[in-house]
């Protein structure tokens, strides 16, 4: 029964009090889209436990003395004995009254009511690095709850959530947007104003741009987290809009342009679900073509159409 004799000798000695670290705190915080990209310094109010300044975390009134725990007799441990089929079995555990200290407070501190800690509200400043995203976690050491009996505090963990914006989407360190242009601008090329995380800038659309083409503004994306010298791109997908209806003047100019391409197909002036154009309509189209051949050297139909469409 050597195991039990060793346990008995240990039971006779008061257990030494250990220092316990305070609990960590989680705080959820929402960032604006641009703040997540470029970083920011944010300030918020946090409620947490701090060591009582009056009793220095002991929980006792200043000048009062500790008294021996009546539950364990100052040993810090209690023994429970049970009868089992194999005989008596004794189990030693930490005293629930004094938490193993062997002593209890005789007079409680009035400020903390014997807890040794008080709840306070504190202003916390957190520096958010560039390139964070939803789910990123920032650790602020020592801003958690204070430990019991003057123990060290835990840490504060700030969980970030980033607001989304409609016109710019994020994929890792790259940003993406869609740009709508008219079919005339797609053919002739145009400079358009686009929104980026750095403000409004000019995007050059080259002539002959097709629907779905990709244009890139290099290094206008998101800085890589912890490596801000590496930055992604802003990618623009081009969407070409074609009008459902055009005026008679626009159609006349388009027919004039079509004649320059030597197109032989017959075109209808009506919607697809309506009956095909009559012979008189075809004659009118031909007449426009003849007019173009006669005056093509004097007027640029592309310019006329562009000027007309604005």
mmCIF file of C-alpha atoms in Angstrom:
data_model
loop_
_atom_site.group_PDB
_atom_site.id
_atom_site.type_symbol
_atom_site.label_atom_id
_atom_site.label_comp_id
_atom_site.label_asym_id
_atom_site.label_seq_id
_atom_site.Cartn_x
_atom_site.Cartn_y
_atom_site.Cartn_z
ATOM 1 C CA UNK A 1 0.000 0.000 0.000
ATOM 2 C CA UNK A 2 2.980 2.283 -0.619
ATOM 3 C CA UNK A 3 0.929 4.452 -2.939
ATOM 4 C CA UNK A 4 -1.474 5.428 -0.193
ATOM 5 C CA UNK A 5 1.289 6.221 2.330
ATOM 6 C CA UNK A 6 2.789 8.656 -0.169
ATOM 7 C CA UNK A 7 -0.606 10.250 -0.618
ATOM 8 C CA UNK A 8 -1.052 10.614 3.144
ATOM 9 C CA UNK A 9 2.277 12.368 3.560
ATOM 10 C CA UNK A 10 1.381 14.781 0.782
ATOM 11 C CA UNK A 11 -1.978 15.470 2.398
ATOM 12 C CA UNK A 12 -0.281 16.699 5.529
ATOM 13 C CA UNK A 13 1.414 19.589 3.668
ATOM 14 C CA UNK A 14 -0.437 22.739 2.675
ATOM 15 C CA UNK A 15 -0.588 23.103 -1.077
ATOM 16 C CA UNK A 16 1.224 26.072 -2.494
ATOM 17 C CA UNK A 17 -0.895 28.706 -4.167
ATOM 18 C CA UNK A 18 -0.296 29.015 -7.901
ATOM 19 C CA UNK A 19 -0.591 32.143 -10.030
ATOM 20 C CA UNK A 20 -3.459 31.941 -12.513
ATOM 21 C CA UNK A 21 -3.582 33.955 -15.716
ATOM 22 C CA UNK A 22 -6.766 35.842 -16.528
ATOM 23 C CA UNK A 23 -9.163 34.861 -19.302
ATOM 24 C CA UNK A 24 -8.808 36.018 -22.903
ATOM 25 C CA UNK A 25 -11.478 38.275 -24.402
ATOM 26 C CA UNK A 26 -12.958 38.214 -27.903
ATOM 27 C CA UNK A 27 -14.124 41.471 -29.490
ATOM 28 C CA UNK A 28 -15.827 41.659 -32.912
ATOM 29 C CA UNK A 29 -15.113 44.758 -34.988
ATOM 30 C CA UNK A 30 -16.329 45.883 -38.426
ATOM 31 C CA UNK A 31 -14.025 47.746 -40.829
ATOM 32 C CA UNK A 32 -14.839 49.807 -43.884
ATOM 33 C CA UNK A 33 -13.665 48.393 -47.219
ATOM 34 C CA UNK A 34 -10.878 50.961 -47.636
ATOM 35 C CA UNK A 35 -9.694 50.552 -44.027
ATOM 36 C CA UNK A 36 -9.083 46.850 -44.600
ATOM 37 C CA UNK A 37 -6.994 47.630 -47.677
ATOM 38 C CA UNK A 38 -4.880 50.528 -46.440
ATOM 39 C CA UNK A 39 -4.931 49.851 -42.703
ATOM 40 C CA UNK A 40 -6.180 52.121 -39.941
ATOM 41 C CA UNK A 41 -5.928 52.929 -36.268
ATOM 42 C CA UNK A 42 -9.231 52.176 -34.554
ATOM 43 C CA UNK A 43 -10.406 53.006 -31.055
ATOM 44 C CA UNK A 44 -13.241 51.369 -29.137
ATOM 45 C CA UNK A 45 -14.470 50.946 -25.564
ATOM 46 C CA UNK A 46 -13.863 47.592 -23.887
ATOM 47 C CA UNK A 47 -15.305 46.218 -20.647
ATOM 48 C CA UNK A 48 -12.922 43.896 -18.796
ATOM 49 C CA UNK A 49 -11.713 42.902 -15.330
ATOM 50 C CA UNK A 50 -8.739 44.685 -13.774
ATOM 51 C CA UNK A 51 -6.876 43.983 -10.539
ATOM 52 C CA UNK A 52 -8.406 45.919 -7.645
ATOM 53 C CA UNK A 53 -6.142 48.851 -6.816
ATOM 54 C CA UNK A 54 -7.262 49.002 -3.179
ATOM 55 C CA UNK A 55 -6.393 45.439 -2.135
ATOM 56 C CA UNK A 56 -3.875 44.686 -4.936
ATOM 57 C CA UNK A 57 -5.906 41.653 -5.923
ATOM 58 C CA UNK A 58 -5.969 39.900 -2.535
ATOM 59 C CA UNK A 59 -9.660 40.561 -1.968
ATOM 60 C CA UNK A 60 -9.021 41.404 1.695
ATOM 61 C CA UNK A 61 -9.457 44.669 3.512
ATOM 62 C CA UNK A 62 -6.223 46.608 3.889
ATOM 63 C CA UNK A 63 -4.672 45.789 7.288
ATOM 64 C CA UNK A 64 -6.793 42.683 7.857
ATOM 65 C CA UNK A 65 -5.269 39.240 8.412
ATOM 66 C CA UNK A 66 -6.007 35.940 6.736
ATOM 67 C CA UNK A 67 -7.505 33.174 8.870
ATOM 68 C CA UNK A 68 -7.062 29.419 8.664
ATOM 69 C CA UNK A 69 -9.614 27.698 6.457
ATOM 70 C CA UNK A 70 -12.074 25.804 8.644
ATOM 71 C CA UNK A 71 -12.870 23.301 5.899
ATOM 72 C CA UNK A 72 -9.373 21.920 5.345
ATOM 73 C CA UNK A 73 -7.700 23.078 8.549
ATOM 74 C CA UNK A 74 -5.126 25.029 6.606
ATOM 75 C CA UNK A 75 -3.948 22.081 4.522
ATOM 76 C CA UNK A 76 -5.505 23.314 1.282
ATOM 77 C CA UNK A 77 -6.778 19.815 0.527
ATOM 78 C CA UNK A 78 -9.665 17.674 1.623
ATOM 79 C CA UNK A 79 -9.895 13.881 1.724
ATOM 80 C CA UNK A 80 -12.968 11.857 0.927
ATOM 81 C CA UNK A 81 -13.108 8.174 1.878
ATOM 82 C CA UNK A 82 -15.486 5.711 0.232
ATOM 83 C CA UNK A 83 -16.240 2.052 0.862
ATOM 84 C CA UNK A 84 -15.723 -0.057 -2.281
ATOM 85 C CA UNK A 85 -15.876 -3.843 -2.922
ATOM 86 C CA UNK A 86 -12.084 -3.761 -2.686
ATOM 87 C CA UNK A 87 -12.040 -1.940 0.640
ATOM 88 C CA UNK A 88 -11.767 1.688 1.672
ATOM 89 C CA UNK A 89 -10.720 4.134 -1.027
ATOM 90 C CA UNK A 90 -9.536 7.656 -0.194
ATOM 91 C CA UNK A 91 -9.440 10.522 -2.668
ATOM 92 C CA UNK A 92 -7.682 13.843 -2.106
ATOM 93 C CA UNK A 93 -8.865 17.027 -3.837
ATOM 94 C CA UNK A 94 -8.353 20.779 -3.606
ATOM 95 C CA UNK A 95 -10.328 22.425 -0.842
ATOM 96 C CA UNK A 96 -13.411 24.067 -2.383
ATOM 97 C CA UNK A 97 -13.530 26.748 0.316
ATOM 98 C CA UNK A 98 -10.021 28.216 0.094
ATOM 99 C CA UNK A 99 -9.099 26.954 -3.417
ATOM 100 C CA UNK A 100 -6.012 25.253 -2.007
ATOM 101 C CA UNK A 101 -4.577 28.278 -0.174
ATOM 102 C CA UNK A 102 -5.335 26.983 3.303
ATOM 103 C CA UNK A 103 -6.370 30.492 4.294
ATOM 104 C CA UNK A 104 -9.453 32.591 3.739
ATOM 105 C CA UNK A 105 -10.127 36.319 3.933
ATOM 106 C CA UNK A 106 -11.247 37.532 7.341
ATOM 107 C CA UNK A 107 -12.492 40.931 6.099
ATOM 108 C CA UNK A 108 -13.409 41.599 2.483
ATOM 109 C CA UNK A 109 -12.257 44.607 0.474
ATOM 110 C CA UNK A 110 -15.184 46.982 0.107
ATOM 111 C CA UNK A 111 -14.338 48.008 -3.440
ATOM 112 C CA UNK A 112 -14.153 44.524 -4.994
ATOM 113 C CA UNK A 113 -16.211 42.638 -2.352
ATOM 114 C CA UNK A 114 -13.437 40.091 -1.922
ATOM 115 C CA UNK A 115 -13.119 39.272 -5.628
ATOM 116 C CA UNK A 116 -9.742 40.972 -6.028
ATOM 117 C CA UNK A 117 -10.893 42.258 -9.425
ATOM 118 C CA UNK A 118 -13.230 45.015 -10.594
ATOM 119 C CA UNK A 119 -14.957 45.491 -13.945
ATOM 120 C CA UNK A 120 -14.016 48.697 -15.726
ATOM 121 C CA UNK A 121 -14.511 50.244 -19.165
ATOM 122 C CA UNK A 122 -11.362 51.160 -21.000
ATOM 123 C CA UNK A 123 -10.587 52.847 -24.315
ATOM 124 C CA UNK A 124 -8.522 50.526 -26.506
ATOM 125 C CA UNK A 125 -6.534 51.590 -29.590
ATOM 126 C CA UNK A 126 -5.760 48.946 -32.192
ATOM 127 C CA UNK A 127 -3.516 49.398 -35.230
ATOM 128 C CA UNK A 128 -4.993 47.513 -38.185
ATOM 129 C CA UNK A 129 -2.318 46.554 -40.753
ATOM 130 C CA UNK A 130 -2.969 46.906 -44.515
ATOM 131 C CA UNK A 131 -4.396 43.865 -46.287
ATOM 132 C CA UNK A 132 -6.600 42.360 -43.576
ATOM 133 C CA UNK A 133 -9.821 40.601 -44.555
ATOM 134 C CA UNK A 134 -12.938 39.170 -42.957
ATOM 135 C CA UNK A 135 -11.840 36.564 -40.418
ATOM 136 C CA UNK A 136 -8.489 38.187 -39.652
ATOM 137 C CA UNK A 137 -7.634 38.205 -35.933
ATOM 138 C CA UNK A 138 -5.571 40.835 -34.126
ATOM 139 C CA UNK A 139 -4.012 39.993 -30.746
ATOM 140 C CA UNK A 140 -3.565 42.727 -28.148
ATOM 141 C CA UNK A 141 -1.409 41.346 -25.335
ATOM 142 C CA UNK A 142 -2.422 42.032 -21.732
ATOM 143 C CA UNK A 143 -5.823 43.571 -22.468
ATOM 144 C CA UNK A 144 -7.904 40.575 -21.408
ATOM 145 C CA UNK A 145 -9.319 39.981 -17.920
ATOM 146 C CA UNK A 146 -6.934 40.296 -14.973
ATOM 147 C CA UNK A 147 -6.022 37.051 -13.264
ATOM 148 C CA UNK A 148 -7.446 36.148 -9.826
ATOM 149 C CA UNK A 149 -5.454 37.108 -6.718
ATOM 150 C CA UNK A 150 -3.280 39.533 -8.666
ATOM 151 C CA UNK A 151 -2.519 37.095 -11.486
ATOM 152 C CA UNK A 152 -1.408 38.366 -14.915
ATOM 153 C CA UNK A 153 -4.095 39.425 -17.414
ATOM 154 C CA UNK A 154 -5.161 37.467 -20.453
ATOM 155 C CA UNK A 155 -5.095 38.803 -24.007
ATOM 156 C CA UNK A 156 -7.604 40.597 -26.217
ATOM 157 C CA UNK A 157 -8.413 39.046 -29.603
ATOM 158 C CA UNK A 158 -10.090 41.344 -32.132
ATOM 159 C CA UNK A 159 -12.020 39.465 -34.844
ATOM 160 C CA UNK A 160 -12.420 41.565 -37.992
ATOM 161 C CA UNK A 161 -15.335 41.755 -40.399
ATOM 162 C CA UNK A 162 -14.972 43.866 -43.566
ATOM 163 C CA UNK A 163 -17.885 45.686 -45.188
ATOM 164 C CA UNK A 164 -18.435 44.981 -48.883
ATOM 165 C CA UNK A 165 -19.150 47.569 -51.573
ATOM 166 C CA UNK A 166 -21.204 46.944 -54.686
ATOM 167 C CA UNK A 167 -18.908 48.275 -57.409
ATOM 168 C CA UNK A 168 -15.644 46.648 -56.305
ATOM 169 C CA UNK A 169 -15.209 42.988 -55.408
ATOM 170 C CA UNK A 170 -12.194 41.503 -53.673
ATOM 171 C CA UNK A 171 -10.452 38.215 -54.415
ATOM 172 C CA UNK A 172 -7.382 37.837 -52.221
ATOM 173 C CA UNK A 173 -5.055 40.713 -53.070
ATOM 174 C CA UNK A 174 -6.805 41.486 -56.385
ATOM 175 C CA UNK A 175 -9.844 43.696 -56.943
ATOM 176 C CA UNK A 176 -12.366 43.394 -59.764
ATOM 177 C CA UNK A 177 -15.017 45.643 -61.307
ATOM 178 C CA UNK A 178 -17.293 45.727 -64.351
ATOM 179 C CA UNK A 179 -17.348 48.630 -66.799
ATOM 180 C CA UNK A 180 -20.247 49.192 -69.205
ATOM 181 C CA UNK A 181 -19.596 51.044 -72.462
ATOM 182 C CA UNK A 182 -21.636 51.625 -75.614
ATOM 183 C CA UNK A 183 -21.007 49.655 -78.787
ATOM 184 C CA UNK A 184 -19.689 52.832 -80.405
ATOM 185 C CA UNK A 185 -17.152 53.348 -77.622
ATOM 186 C CA UNK A 186 -16.123 49.710 -77.940
ATOM 187 C CA UNK A 187 -15.443 50.210 -81.644
ATOM 188 C CA UNK A 188 -13.809 53.624 -81.495
ATOM 189 C CA UNK A 189 -12.191 53.477 -78.060
ATOM 190 C CA UNK A 190 -12.833 55.839 -75.177
ATOM 191 C CA UNK A 191 -11.458 57.081 -71.862
ATOM 192 C CA UNK A 192 -13.868 56.395 -68.986
ATOM 193 C CA UNK A 193 -13.849 57.363 -65.328
ATOM 194 C CA UNK A 194 -13.789 54.380 -62.942
ATOM 195 C CA UNK A 195 -13.845 54.044 -59.176
ATOM 196 C CA UNK A 196 -10.806 52.527 -57.477
ATOM 197 C CA UNK A 197 -9.798 52.237 -53.823
ATOM 198 C CA UNK A 198 -7.611 55.303 -54.381
ATOM 199 C CA UNK A 199 -10.454 57.368 -55.839
ATOM 200 C CA UNK A 200 -11.693 58.083 -59.359
ATOM 201 C CA UNK A 201 -9.191 57.465 -62.154
ATOM 202 C CA UNK A 202 -9.214 57.239 -65.962
ATOM 203 C CA UNK A 203 -9.328 53.880 -67.727
ATOM 204 C CA UNK A 204 -8.365 53.849 -71.418
ATOM 205 C CA UNK A 205 -10.613 51.598 -73.523
ATOM 206 C CA UNK A 206 -8.732 50.740 -76.750
ATOM 207 C CA UNK A 207 -10.525 50.672 -80.138
ATOM 208 C CA UNK A 208 -11.981 47.303 -81.076
ATOM 209 C CA UNK A 209 -12.640 46.206 -77.495
ATOM 210 C CA UNK A 210 -14.821 43.093 -77.327
ATOM 211 C CA UNK A 211 -17.447 42.154 -74.703
ATOM 212 C CA UNK A 212 -15.733 40.334 -71.836
ATOM 213 C CA UNK A 213 -12.281 41.784 -72.530
ATOM 214 C CA UNK A 214 -10.094 42.334 -69.468
ATOM 215 C CA UNK A 215 -8.213 45.545 -68.683
ATOM 216 C CA UNK A 216 -5.834 45.763 -65.724
ATOM 217 C CA UNK A 217 -4.646 48.625 -63.550
ATOM 218 C CA UNK A 218 -1.443 47.148 -62.143
ATOM 219 C CA UNK A 219 -0.666 47.523 -58.431
ATOM 220 C CA UNK A 220 -4.019 49.153 -57.699
ATOM 221 C CA UNK A 221 -5.285 46.210 -55.657
ATOM 222 C CA UNK A 222 -4.761 45.098 -52.049
ATOM 223 C CA UNK A 223 -1.391 45.096 -50.252
ATOM 224 C CA UNK A 224 -0.349 41.645 -49.088
ATOM 225 C CA UNK A 225 -0.804 41.200 -45.348
ATOM 226 C CA UNK A 226 2.509 41.694 -43.499
ATOM 227 C CA UNK A 227 4.193 42.382 -46.884
ATOM 228 C CA UNK A 228 2.731 45.739 -48.002
ATOM 229 C CA UNK A 229 5.390 46.153 -50.713
ATOM 230 C CA UNK A 230 3.565 43.407 -52.642
ATOM 231 C CA UNK A 231 0.265 44.666 -54.031
ATOM 232 C CA UNK A 232 -2.373 43.101 -56.252
ATOM 233 C CA UNK A 233 -4.100 44.503 -59.356
ATOM 234 C CA UNK A 234 -7.494 46.018 -60.117
ATOM 235 C CA UNK A 235 -9.096 44.005 -62.922
ATOM 236 C CA UNK A 236 -11.867 45.477 -65.095
ATOM 237 C CA UNK A 237 -14.223 43.334 -67.184
ATOM 238 C CA UNK A 238 -15.742 45.198 -70.138
ATOM 239 C CA UNK A 239 -19.468 44.956 -70.808
ATOM 240 C CA UNK A 240 -20.679 46.313 -74.157
ATOM 241 C CA UNK A 241 -24.259 47.566 -74.207
ATOM 242 C CA UNK A 242 -26.285 47.375 -77.425
ATOM 243 C CA UNK A 243 -29.505 49.434 -77.573
ATOM 244 C CA UNK A 244 -32.831 47.688 -78.172
ATOM 245 C CA UNK A 245 -34.110 50.580 -80.283
ATOM 246 C CA UNK A 246 -32.424 53.209 -82.439
ATOM 247 C CA UNK A 247 -33.747 56.318 -84.114
ATOM 248 C CA UNK A 248 -34.229 56.603 -87.847
ATOM 249 C CA UNK A 249 -31.256 58.938 -88.062
ATOM 250 C CA UNK A 250 -29.031 56.452 -86.207
ATOM 251 C CA UNK A 251 -30.209 53.674 -88.485
ATOM 252 C CA UNK A 252 -29.442 55.777 -91.527
ATOM 253 C CA UNK A 253 -25.888 56.360 -90.325
ATOM 254 C CA UNK A 254 -25.405 52.687 -89.437
ATOM 255 C CA UNK A 255 -26.636 51.616 -92.862
ATOM 256 C CA UNK A 256 -24.164 54.052 -94.361
ATOM 257 C CA UNK A 257 -21.371 52.435 -92.349
ATOM 258 C CA UNK A 258 -22.553 48.970 -93.299
ATOM 259 C CA UNK A 259 -22.332 49.860 -96.970
ATOM 260 C CA UNK A 260 -18.654 50.707 -96.498
ATOM 261 C CA UNK A 261 -18.064 47.134 -95.342
ATOM 262 C CA UNK A 262 -19.489 45.777 -98.632
ATOM 263 C CA UNK A 263 -22.125 43.872 -96.677
ATOM 264 C CA UNK A 264 -24.579 42.198 -99.040
ATOM 265 C CA UNK A 265 -27.046 40.887 -96.421
ATOM 266 C CA UNK A 266 -30.529 42.380 -96.413
ATOM 267 C CA UNK A 267 -31.362 44.161 -93.133
ATOM 268 C CA UNK A 268 -34.744 44.585 -91.533
ATOM 269 C CA UNK A 269 -35.865 47.830 -89.937
ATOM 270 C CA UNK A 270 -38.202 45.954 -87.591
ATOM 271 C CA UNK A 271 -37.885 43.733 -84.528
ATOM 272 C CA UNK A 272 -37.157 40.010 -85.173
ATOM 273 C CA UNK A 273 -40.727 38.879 -84.351
ATOM 274 C CA UNK A 274 -42.280 41.157 -87.007
ATOM 275 C CA UNK A 275 -42.675 40.259 -90.701
ATOM 276 C CA UNK A 276 -39.603 40.845 -92.953
ATOM 277 C CA UNK A 277 -39.168 44.233 -94.596
ATOM 278 C CA UNK A 278 -41.000 44.941 -97.870
ATOM 279 C CA UNK A 279 -39.440 45.579 -101.262
ATOM 280 C CA UNK A 280 -39.865 49.309 -100.778
ATOM 281 C CA UNK A 281 -37.825 49.113 -97.567
ATOM 282 C CA UNK A 282 -35.020 47.305 -99.383
ATOM 283 C CA UNK A 283 -35.089 49.998 -102.039
ATOM 284 C CA UNK A 284 -34.705 52.684 -99.362
ATOM 285 C CA UNK A 285 -31.706 50.872 -97.913
ATOM 286 C CA UNK A 286 -30.133 50.714 -101.328
ATOM 287 C CA UNK A 287 -30.761 54.388 -101.805
ATOM 288 C CA UNK A 288 -28.902 55.140 -98.604
ATOM 289 C CA UNK A 289 -26.008 53.057 -99.889
ATOM 290 C CA UNK A 290 -25.922 55.021 -103.141
ATOM 291 C CA UNK A 291 -25.909 58.278 -101.200
ATOM 292 C CA UNK A 292 -22.981 57.055 -99.160
ATOM 293 C CA UNK A 293 -20.932 56.216 -102.218
ATOM 294 C CA UNK A 294 -21.500 59.667 -103.637
ATOM 295 C CA UNK A 295 -20.724 61.602 -100.443
ATOM 296 C CA UNK A 296 -18.327 59.217 -98.678
ATOM 297 C CA UNK A 297 -15.275 61.293 -99.525
ATOM 298 C CA UNK A 298 -16.794 64.387 -97.959
ATOM 299 C CA UNK A 299 -18.237 63.120 -94.632
ATOM 300 C CA UNK A 300 -16.986 60.492 -92.184
ATOM 301 C CA UNK A 301 -20.006 58.336 -91.218
ATOM 302 C CA UNK A 302 -18.295 57.123 -88.036
ATOM 303 C CA UNK A 303 -17.845 60.700 -86.899
ATOM 304 C CA UNK A 304 -21.412 61.600 -87.790
ATOM 305 C CA UNK A 305 -22.753 58.616 -85.845
ATOM 306 C CA UNK A 306 -20.499 59.311 -82.874
ATOM 307 C CA UNK A 307 -21.495 62.986 -82.826
ATOM 308 C CA UNK A 308 -25.157 62.103 -83.148
ATOM 309 C CA UNK A 309 -25.045 59.523 -80.352
ATOM 310 C CA UNK A 310 -23.211 61.948 -78.120
#
